[in-house]
XYZ file of C-alpha atoms in Angstrom:
605
model
C 18.418 82.208 -11.687
C 20.030 84.104 -8.800
C 16.617 85.388 -7.693
C 15.359 81.855 -7.297
C 18.317 80.844 -5.184
C 17.995 83.955 -2.962
C 14.282 83.238 -2.511
C 15.067 79.722 -1.350
C 17.629 81.012 1.156
C 15.109 83.538 2.469
C 12.434 80.874 2.987
C 14.863 78.630 4.826
C 15.777 81.490 7.203
C 12.191 82.457 7.936
C 10.871 78.851 8.284
C 8.362 79.381 5.457
C 8.517 75.769 4.266
C 5.522 73.613 5.246
C 7.476 70.582 6.382
C 10.199 70.359 9.044
C 13.776 70.581 7.885
C 15.501 67.166 7.816
C 18.000 66.790 10.601
C 21.495 65.386 10.327
C 21.755 65.323 6.501
C 22.855 68.542 4.721
C 21.038 69.579 1.593
C 23.150 68.966 -1.513
C 24.369 72.029 -3.338
C 23.785 72.509 -7.058
C 26.182 70.387 -9.036
C 26.965 67.986 -6.173
C 25.806 64.363 -6.184
C 22.910 63.474 -3.937
C 23.664 61.341 -0.866
C 22.767 57.670 -1.054
C 19.569 56.546 0.623
C 19.877 54.725 3.936
C 18.904 51.028 4.029
C 15.331 50.479 5.073
C 14.197 48.220 7.924
C 12.198 45.351 6.499
C 9.665 45.361 9.302
C 8.490 49.008 9.208
C 5.779 50.233 6.854
C 3.943 53.543 6.532
C 0.857 53.579 8.716
C -2.437 53.401 6.816
C -1.031 52.082 3.528
C -2.397 48.830 2.145
C -0.167 46.674 -0.011
C 2.511 49.398 -0.318
C 5.748 49.424 1.725
C 7.628 52.666 2.205
C 11.258 52.868 3.336
C 12.136 54.752 6.486
C 15.314 56.691 5.707
C 17.279 59.117 7.838
C 16.439 61.990 5.465
C 14.337 62.664 2.366
C 16.963 62.346 -0.295
C 14.567 63.001 -3.167
C 13.965 66.640 -2.098
C 14.902 69.019 -4.940
C 17.822 71.389 -4.406
C 16.425 74.365 -6.317
C 13.781 75.745 -3.983
C 10.875 73.263 -4.382
C 10.969 71.789 -0.898
C 7.844 73.654 0.065
C 5.826 71.866 -2.644
C 7.034 68.408 -1.680
C 6.455 68.789 2.050
C 3.281 67.269 3.483
C 0.466 69.540 4.561
C 0.372 70.399 8.241
C -2.055 68.257 10.258
C -5.099 69.811 11.834
C -6.083 69.606 15.491
C -7.343 66.039 15.151
C -4.038 64.793 13.779
C -5.359 64.239 10.248
C -3.467 65.817 7.347
C -5.218 68.883 6.023
C -5.328 67.639 2.443
C -6.573 64.134 3.339
C -10.222 63.175 2.619
C -12.586 62.793 5.597
C -12.552 58.994 5.444
C -8.787 58.768 5.031
C -7.147 55.753 6.610
C -3.847 57.535 7.222
C -4.504 57.636 10.959
C -3.655 54.240 12.519
C -5.930 52.774 15.139
C -3.114 51.329 17.230
C -0.231 53.028 19.002
C 2.172 54.870 16.802
C 5.841 54.016 16.419
C 8.209 56.853 17.324
C 9.054 59.180 14.469
C 12.808 58.737 14.619
C 13.441 60.116 11.133
C 11.566 63.348 11.750
C 9.951 63.146 8.313
C 6.371 63.596 9.502
C 5.399 59.985 8.680
C 4.170 57.358 11.128
C 5.333 53.746 10.915
C 4.036 50.488 12.346
C 5.833 47.157 12.723
C 4.716 44.174 10.643
C 4.270 40.773 12.350
C 7.121 38.329 11.961
C 6.832 35.773 9.165
C 5.748 32.312 10.321
C 8.583 29.771 10.554
C 8.811 27.014 7.925
C 6.631 24.019 8.639
C 9.606 21.679 9.220
C 11.430 23.941 11.702
C 9.514 22.463 14.609
C 10.320 18.848 13.744
C 13.721 19.028 12.068
C 16.737 18.220 14.190
C 19.784 20.448 14.451
C 22.475 19.976 11.791
C 24.851 17.211 12.871
C 28.595 17.449 13.134
C 30.564 16.651 9.943
C 30.670 12.909 9.203
C 33.474 10.763 10.504
C 35.937 8.649 8.597
C 33.877 5.447 8.856
C 30.773 7.162 7.461
C 32.697 8.631 4.532
C 34.309 5.291 3.706
C 30.917 3.529 3.787
C 29.462 6.204 1.487
C 32.409 5.849 -0.915
C 31.992 2.057 -0.995
C 28.282 2.513 -1.727
C 29.087 4.836 -4.612
C 31.683 2.416 -6.028
C 29.361 -0.584 -5.825
C 26.501 1.403 -7.336
C 28.573 2.281 -10.370
C 29.919 -1.255 -10.800
C 26.910 -3.458 -9.974
C 23.680 -1.602 -10.748
C 24.169 -1.164 -14.481
C 23.312 -4.770 -15.414
C 20.011 -5.343 -13.621
C 18.718 -6.009 -10.144
C 19.216 -9.255 -8.250
C 21.849 -10.118 -5.636
C 23.445 -6.690 -6.134
C 20.511 -5.021 -4.338
C 21.300 -6.954 -1.173
C 25.055 -6.332 -1.577
C 24.482 -2.597 -1.993
C 22.245 -2.401 1.078
C 25.059 -3.518 3.399
C 27.395 -0.472 3.059
C 24.302 1.749 2.969
C 23.228 0.386 6.345
C 26.811 0.715 7.623
C 26.870 4.418 6.704
C 23.663 4.981 8.672
C 24.996 2.999 11.637
C 28.291 4.921 11.863
C 26.596 8.306 11.455
C 24.042 7.538 14.165
C 26.723 6.357 16.592
C 28.806 9.473 15.975
C 25.744 11.649 16.679
C 25.136 9.797 19.943
C 21.984 8.002 18.784
C 21.486 4.400 19.832
C 19.153 2.360 17.658
C 15.984 1.061 19.221
C 14.950 -2.534 18.937
C 12.062 -1.485 16.702
C 14.502 0.278 14.346
C 16.658 -2.835 14.149
C 13.551 -4.894 13.333
C 12.535 -2.491 10.566
C 16.047 -2.624 9.118
C 16.087 -6.423 9.209
C 12.693 -6.465 7.499
C 13.996 -4.217 4.735
C 16.945 -6.552 4.129
C 14.577 -9.534 4.082
C 12.465 -7.870 1.380
C 15.556 -7.662 -0.836
C 15.461 -11.460 -1.010
C 12.637 -11.060 -3.567
C 14.899 -9.800 -6.405
C 17.417 -12.483 -5.420
C 14.803 -15.167 -6.078
C 12.390 -13.754 -8.654
C 12.885 -12.495 -12.191
C 9.491 -10.782 -12.560
C 9.763 -6.997 -12.488
C 6.476 -6.161 -10.753
C 7.002 -8.049 -7.458
C 10.669 -6.981 -7.492
C 9.776 -3.291 -7.783
C 7.149 -3.648 -5.057
C 9.655 -5.330 -2.742
C 12.344 -2.691 -3.330
C 9.892 0.135 -2.599
C 8.694 -1.627 0.555
C 12.311 -2.162 1.650
C 13.001 1.571 1.182
C 9.932 2.381 3.282
C 11.023 0.106 6.118
C 14.540 1.536 5.962
C 13.183 5.084 6.254
C 11.102 4.052 9.260
C 14.195 2.500 10.852
C 16.073 5.795 10.401
C 13.335 7.976 11.889
C 11.841 5.685 14.530
C 8.320 7.041 13.986
C 5.277 5.625 15.764
C 2.261 7.668 14.637
C 0.378 7.647 11.361
C 1.999 10.903 10.227
C 5.472 9.488 10.865
C 4.746 6.158 9.183
C 3.389 7.881 6.067
C 5.932 10.733 5.828
C 9.111 8.908 6.869
C 10.073 7.964 3.251
C 10.308 11.700 2.471
C 13.093 12.188 5.021
C 16.099 10.951 2.989
C 14.736 12.586 -0.174
C 14.437 16.019 1.460
C 17.863 15.638 3.081
C 19.855 15.138 -0.150
C 20.947 18.755 -0.594
C 21.956 19.210 3.047
C 23.631 15.793 3.056
C 25.875 16.661 0.100
C 27.078 19.837 1.831
C 27.494 17.876 5.064
C 29.587 15.208 3.330
C 31.738 17.800 1.584
C 32.540 19.468 4.895
C 33.473 16.147 6.420
C 35.717 15.204 3.497
C 37.401 18.624 3.581
C 38.135 18.298 7.279
C 39.541 14.782 6.836
C 41.852 15.848 3.999
C 43.194 18.923 5.787
C 45.685 16.942 7.863
C 45.512 15.909 11.474
C 44.973 12.789 13.505
C 42.162 11.439 11.303
C 43.495 12.526 7.935
C 41.878 10.733 4.982
C 44.861 11.254 2.709
C 46.865 8.135 3.718
C 43.820 5.926 3.254
C 43.116 7.293 -0.213
C 46.721 6.822 -1.259
C 46.695 3.267 0.081
C 43.527 2.419 -1.837
C 44.960 3.899 -5.035
C 48.163 1.851 -4.717
C 46.143 -1.308 -4.036
C 43.978 -0.753 -7.121
C 47.018 -0.223 -9.330
C 48.680 -3.401 -8.026
C 45.544 -5.497 -8.496
C 44.991 -4.232 -12.042
C 48.603 -4.821 -13.100
C 49.088 -8.270 -11.606
C 45.528 -9.354 -12.369
C 46.044 -8.500 -16.019
C 49.332 -10.444 -16.120
C 47.813 -13.547 -14.513
C 44.750 -13.388 -16.804
C 47.019 -13.250 -19.848
C 49.045 -16.199 -18.553
C 46.135 -18.567 -17.815
C 42.781 -18.750 -19.652
C 40.975 -20.462 -16.758
C 42.007 -17.703 -14.380
C 40.914 -15.132 -16.972
C 37.473 -16.737 -17.162
C 37.180 -16.752 -13.362
C 38.294 -13.130 -13.163
C 35.882 -12.129 -15.912
C 32.939 -13.718 -14.107
C 33.746 -11.952 -10.838
C 34.783 -8.487 -12.026
C 32.101 -6.244 -13.588
C 32.570 -5.502 -17.261
C 32.899 -1.730 -17.550
C 32.957 -1.060 -21.271
C 34.417 2.073 -22.752
C 31.308 3.074 -24.681
C 28.027 4.493 -23.506
C 28.173 2.407 -20.341
C 30.754 4.649 -18.665
C 28.541 7.782 -18.346
C 25.676 5.629 -17.116
C 27.836 3.977 -14.478
C 29.234 7.338 -13.378
C 25.683 8.581 -12.943
C 24.824 5.506 -10.862
C 27.927 6.097 -8.723
C 26.945 9.714 -8.049
C 23.403 8.579 -7.290
C 24.713 5.969 -4.862
C 26.929 8.532 -3.121
C 24.023 10.962 -2.729
C 21.780 8.192 -1.388
C 24.408 7.049 1.131
C 25.031 10.580 2.421
C 21.283 11.277 2.631
C 20.712 8.081 4.607
C 23.649 8.837 6.930
C 22.512 12.440 7.472
C 18.993 11.253 8.262
C 20.342 8.707 10.736
C 22.389 11.423 12.476
C 19.635 14.086 12.515
C 16.225 12.586 11.667
C 13.119 14.661 11.105
C 10.511 14.020 13.799
C 7.554 13.490 11.511
C 5.390 12.417 14.434
C 5.176 16.080 15.453
C 3.218 16.950 12.289
C 0.311 14.652 13.031
C -3.133 16.173 13.606
C -4.468 16.194 17.123
C -7.588 14.321 18.190
C -10.749 15.555 16.551
C -13.511 17.357 18.399
C -15.753 14.675 19.897
C -19.333 14.641 18.668
C -22.513 13.795 20.501
C -23.675 10.223 20.688
C -26.595 10.662 18.320
C -24.623 12.747 15.822
C -21.827 10.205 15.764
C -23.665 6.888 16.079
C -26.763 7.359 13.900
C -24.980 7.323 10.478
C -22.844 4.352 11.490
C -25.780 2.341 12.816
C -27.610 2.868 9.522
C -24.443 1.829 7.666
C -24.295 -1.326 9.795
C -27.881 -2.160 8.804
C -27.035 -1.682 5.119
C -24.014 -3.968 5.442
C -26.141 -6.569 7.236
C -28.716 -6.546 4.426
C -25.988 -7.003 1.809
C -24.414 -9.843 3.763
C -27.806 -11.607 3.996
C -28.245 -11.408 0.217
C -24.702 -12.659 -0.360
C -25.291 -15.636 1.913
C -28.360 -16.611 -0.089
C -26.515 -16.349 -3.403
C -23.453 -18.283 -2.227
C -25.588 -21.041 -0.731
C -28.071 -21.493 -3.586
C -25.550 -21.036 -6.390
C -25.781 -20.282 -10.083
C -29.519 -20.864 -10.511
C -30.349 -17.842 -8.356
C -27.977 -15.639 -10.373
C -29.377 -16.700 -13.735
C -32.959 -16.278 -12.545
C -32.336 -12.802 -11.132
C -30.226 -11.054 -13.786
C -29.432 -13.509 -16.567
C -25.665 -13.530 -15.936
C -23.444 -16.549 -15.654
C -21.825 -17.213 -12.310
C -18.403 -16.075 -13.522
C -19.788 -12.888 -15.085
C -21.637 -12.133 -11.861
C -18.440 -12.624 -9.879
C -16.387 -10.338 -12.103
C -19.081 -7.666 -12.192
C -19.181 -7.170 -8.418
C -15.575 -7.653 -7.364
C -14.295 -4.155 -8.064
C -17.248 -2.540 -6.298
C -16.613 -4.667 -3.231
C -12.912 -3.823 -3.285
C -13.697 -0.116 -3.373
C -16.309 -0.554 -0.630
C -13.640 -2.160 1.588
C -11.226 0.737 1.106
C -13.987 3.275 1.690
C -15.035 1.507 4.874
C -11.510 1.838 6.268
C -11.654 5.577 5.560
C -15.021 5.856 7.333
C -13.629 4.023 10.358
C -10.581 6.311 10.568
C -12.788 9.437 10.532
C -15.268 7.939 13.015
C -12.504 7.144 15.510
C -11.293 10.764 15.529
C -14.736 12.233 16.301
C -16.047 9.444 18.528
C -17.389 10.447 21.967
C -14.924 9.623 24.719
C -16.272 11.046 27.953
C -16.824 7.799 29.838
C -17.212 4.030 29.851
C -20.620 4.198 28.148
C -19.124 6.088 25.215
C -16.321 3.535 24.970
C -18.850 0.712 24.919
C -20.854 2.476 22.191
C -17.757 2.983 20.034
C -16.706 -0.640 20.347
C -20.192 -1.944 19.575
C -20.832 0.205 16.492
C -17.349 0.041 14.944
C -16.843 -3.601 15.929
C -20.041 -4.560 14.134
C -18.966 -2.587 11.073
C -15.562 -4.318 11.045
C -17.118 -7.782 11.318
C -19.522 -7.063 8.462
C -16.609 -5.684 6.423
C -14.809 -8.998 6.854
C -17.834 -10.722 5.317
C -17.661 -8.279 2.382
C -13.966 -9.116 1.951
C -14.769 -12.834 1.946
C -17.495 -12.269 -0.634
C -15.129 -10.334 -2.911
C -12.450 -13.023 -2.678
C -15.016 -15.729 -3.385
C -16.257 -13.858 -6.454
C -12.762 -13.555 -7.900
C -12.037 -17.206 -7.114
C -15.090 -18.240 -9.132
C -14.029 -16.020 -11.999
C -10.438 -17.285 -12.030
C -11.740 -20.862 -11.962
C -13.560 -20.141 -15.209
C -11.077 -17.941 -17.064
C -7.730 -18.657 -15.443
C -5.224 -16.736 -13.377
C -3.570 -13.500 -14.536
C -1.277 -10.959 -12.952
C -4.068 -8.441 -12.413
C -6.452 -10.969 -10.887
C -3.816 -12.359 -8.576
C -2.733 -8.862 -7.488
C -6.212 -7.650 -6.618
C -6.982 -10.817 -4.665
C -3.789 -10.322 -2.666
C -4.768 -6.691 -2.097
C -8.220 -7.684 -0.859
C -6.772 -10.261 1.516
C -4.395 -7.655 2.972
C -7.302 -5.249 3.491
C -9.032 -8.007 5.426
C -5.927 -8.319 7.600
C -6.056 -4.555 8.239
C -9.684 -4.878 9.388
C -8.603 -7.597 11.819
C -5.871 -5.304 13.163
C -8.459 -2.567 13.701
C -10.602 -5.017 15.649
C -7.591 -5.918 17.782
C -6.844 -2.223 18.343
C -10.380 -1.715 19.632
C -9.737 -4.339 22.295
C -6.063 -3.821 23.206
C -5.520 -0.174 22.240
C -4.464 1.642 19.072
C -0.934 2.645 20.098
C 0.706 -0.008 17.915
C -1.823 0.121 15.060
C 0.195 2.271 12.562
C 3.300 0.104 12.876
C 1.235 -3.097 12.837
C -0.434 -2.069 9.558
C 2.952 -1.286 8.012
C 4.409 -4.586 9.227
C 1.451 -6.480 7.736
C 1.988 -4.712 4.405
C 5.691 -5.616 4.415
C 4.956 -9.261 5.205
C 2.329 -9.363 2.457
C 4.797 -7.977 -0.090
C 7.472 -10.449 1.017
C 5.121 -13.438 0.817
C 3.778 -12.284 -2.536
C 7.269 -11.938 -4.011
C 8.670 -15.193 -2.647
C 5.602 -17.083 -3.919
C 6.761 -16.243 -7.477
C 3.474 -14.988 -9.014
C 4.418 -15.746 -12.628
C 5.152 -19.336 -11.675
C 1.752 -19.639 -9.942
C 0.007 -18.156 -12.990
C 1.674 -20.606 -15.364
C 1.000 -23.642 -13.169
C -2.637 -22.662 -12.611
C -3.325 -22.202 -16.315
C -1.576 -25.450 -17.244
C -3.549 -27.389 -14.638
C -6.798 -25.935 -16.011
C -5.662 -26.748 -19.540
C -4.971 -30.345 -18.573
C -8.556 -30.551 -17.253
C -9.945 -29.489 -20.610
C -9.907 -25.668 -20.474
C -8.570 -23.563 -23.314
C -4.994 -22.232 -23.077
C -4.006 -18.626 -23.728
C -0.511 -19.339 -25.013
C 0.098 -15.730 -26.060
C -0.381 -14.527 -22.476
C 1.829 -17.263 -21.030
C 4.585 -16.400 -23.516
C 4.743 -12.893 -21.996
C 5.642 -14.075 -18.498
C 9.093 -13.889 -16.950
C 11.747 -16.548 -16.408
C 9.899 -17.597 -13.234
C 7.404 -19.447 -15.451
C 9.984 -21.465 -17.432
C 9.906 -24.602 -15.197
C 6.112 -24.815 -15.540
C 6.026 -24.094 -19.275
C 8.721 -26.717 -19.834
C 6.009 -29.342 -19.142
C 4.191 -28.519 -22.407
C 4.535 -30.805 -25.418
C 6.128 -29.601 -28.616
C 5.527 -27.365 -30.459
C 3.635 -25.594 -27.647
C 6.695 -25.630 -25.406
C 8.970 -23.887 -27.913
C 6.282 -21.357 -28.846
C 5.724 -20.463 -25.202
C 9.404 -20.266 -24.253
C 10.647 -18.482 -27.348
C 9.481 -15.043 -26.189
C 10.782 -15.368 -22.617
C 14.105 -13.578 -22.392
C 16.773 -15.076 -20.148
C 19.693 -12.632 -20.439
C 23.245 -13.787 -19.944
C 23.884 -11.363 -17.067
C 26.766 -11.356 -14.563
C 26.413 -13.341 -11.364
C 25.441 -10.307 -9.282
C 22.575 -9.442 -11.668
C 21.232 -12.993 -12.087
C 18.344 -14.193 -9.940
C 17.790 -17.800 -8.949
C 14.879 -18.059 -11.379
C 17.040 -16.804 -14.238
C 19.791 -19.280 -13.408
C 17.325 -22.179 -13.333
C 15.675 -21.095 -16.586
C 19.088 -20.823 -18.226
C 19.915 -24.384 -17.203
C 16.587 -25.686 -18.562
C 16.919 -23.919 -21.902
C 20.534 -25.034 -22.225
C 19.592 -28.666 -21.650
C 16.544 -28.496 -23.938
C 16.930 -25.675 -26.476
C 13.903 -24.039 -28.059
C 13.032 -25.420 -31.499
C 12.154 -23.404 -34.560
C 8.419 -24.047 -35.052
C 5.833 -21.805 -36.763
C 3.787 -20.422 -33.868
C 1.373 -17.904 -35.374
C -1.648 -20.211 -35.365
C -0.770 -21.702 -31.994
C -0.714 -18.267 -30.359
C -4.239 -17.411 -31.538
C -6.259 -20.644 -31.701
C -7.765 -22.651 -28.871
C -5.375 -25.409 -27.921
C -6.354 -28.893 -26.819
C -4.809 -30.397 -23.676
C -1.161 -31.278 -24.208
C 0.559 -31.027 -20.848
C 2.960 -33.624 -19.543
């Protein structure tokens, strides 16, 4: 054992080891712990290695202490700089300049390129200052109203809840130094107008559509976007800001409760004292007078002590998170317009125009055939394919609807690659795309006419009414594209969104279930069969129309329509009217199985 140690000492004195001695770190003696390795820079890797990162330390700490350093040292390089034991095609020699060998370990290192920044770093605003007292109070009111009002349904409470939500955004934007534009105020007013749909209607499908459209307009009001990328991505802003908004709100609340000029503590204590006083004296007055108790019960939400409490707490937390996310977005919005793609590479005239001209000719041929069919009527349809007029209308509607959507996609791509080098190119673009838009309008009219013929034969349903409304809105979009070709496309994204919001508002305020019931009853009075089972599945919006039926049809149709006895803030106007009708004329107990399946003769008052 001593001979081995003496041999190691001799080799160290004579420089017999192949590799250079590490500098600055003494070799550990036998029995002593090895020194810890130095932290490695994340951006340096060994030159010539693929997929393998090697740490650059100040010394080789894995060198054995018992005389085996000569085996672990790398072989001395030859005159060309290549290690002696490396194969001829070794990639250990880097092509670029070498980094300095600061460690003295015989290895060469090269610096990796920096990682690309996250995609939102270029469009996300700087974190705002902690929220002020007004913003925190508005968020707290939103949370309280969410827990108290949202657990019983959606009606007037949606509009009530939107007010403190908008106030939180307003206060946060003013604190951050942002002044709302007129366009943002218009989008916000449009979102509030859309919440009139759940106030009026009981049907769930137009209500859900209106609430989603109101959220989209509110997001656009917060961001102030103008391009297609901003219009489409703006609703993601408050959703992506929830986590940062919660931390932001917590910092603001902590600063306001730490004492100082704007301390939140006195306000919280005042609110707590007010709540205690109202509960105590309200309970005494309710126990003293039954009329006052009934009034108080109709105004105050009923928070039961069962399973409703966890659900209402969840709604309160959800409302608080939504309010803070909206306020944070108003203070530091993401500039989604910066993510939009640039203009496409313009194509040559022939490459761009030839496919579209051929498409125009195909559309023109289809329009000519449609004109002949619509003018000559059912005889031409029967002679050509043996279908009835209504079957022919239903068969082609969905294809025409899809063709309209696909045409809008073709136009959007064609605009990006259209030639734009001079006035002749501009004239070519307007002529080709203008012709395509005009022919598309004829296709839209043909699709609507087909569905009108089909509904005249088989009646109106929710699906048929929805797709007709969708087709009419697509026709409005084509008209907006035509206007953009004449006056410029700067306002086109916002104009399309505004048209969609107005379509949703008109559709919801028209009360679709009421239109369906009235249309089917009018057709039934003219001798058509009545699908009573379908009408019995409508909402309370249809109760005034179904009340015109004679007994027992009236009771069989109204028996399945639920009109819940909800609080005032969760009761729509349609529900209130239906409740009055059913209270004045209660539903009778008739056997309805045969009436719900058989064809029914006209019996409408």
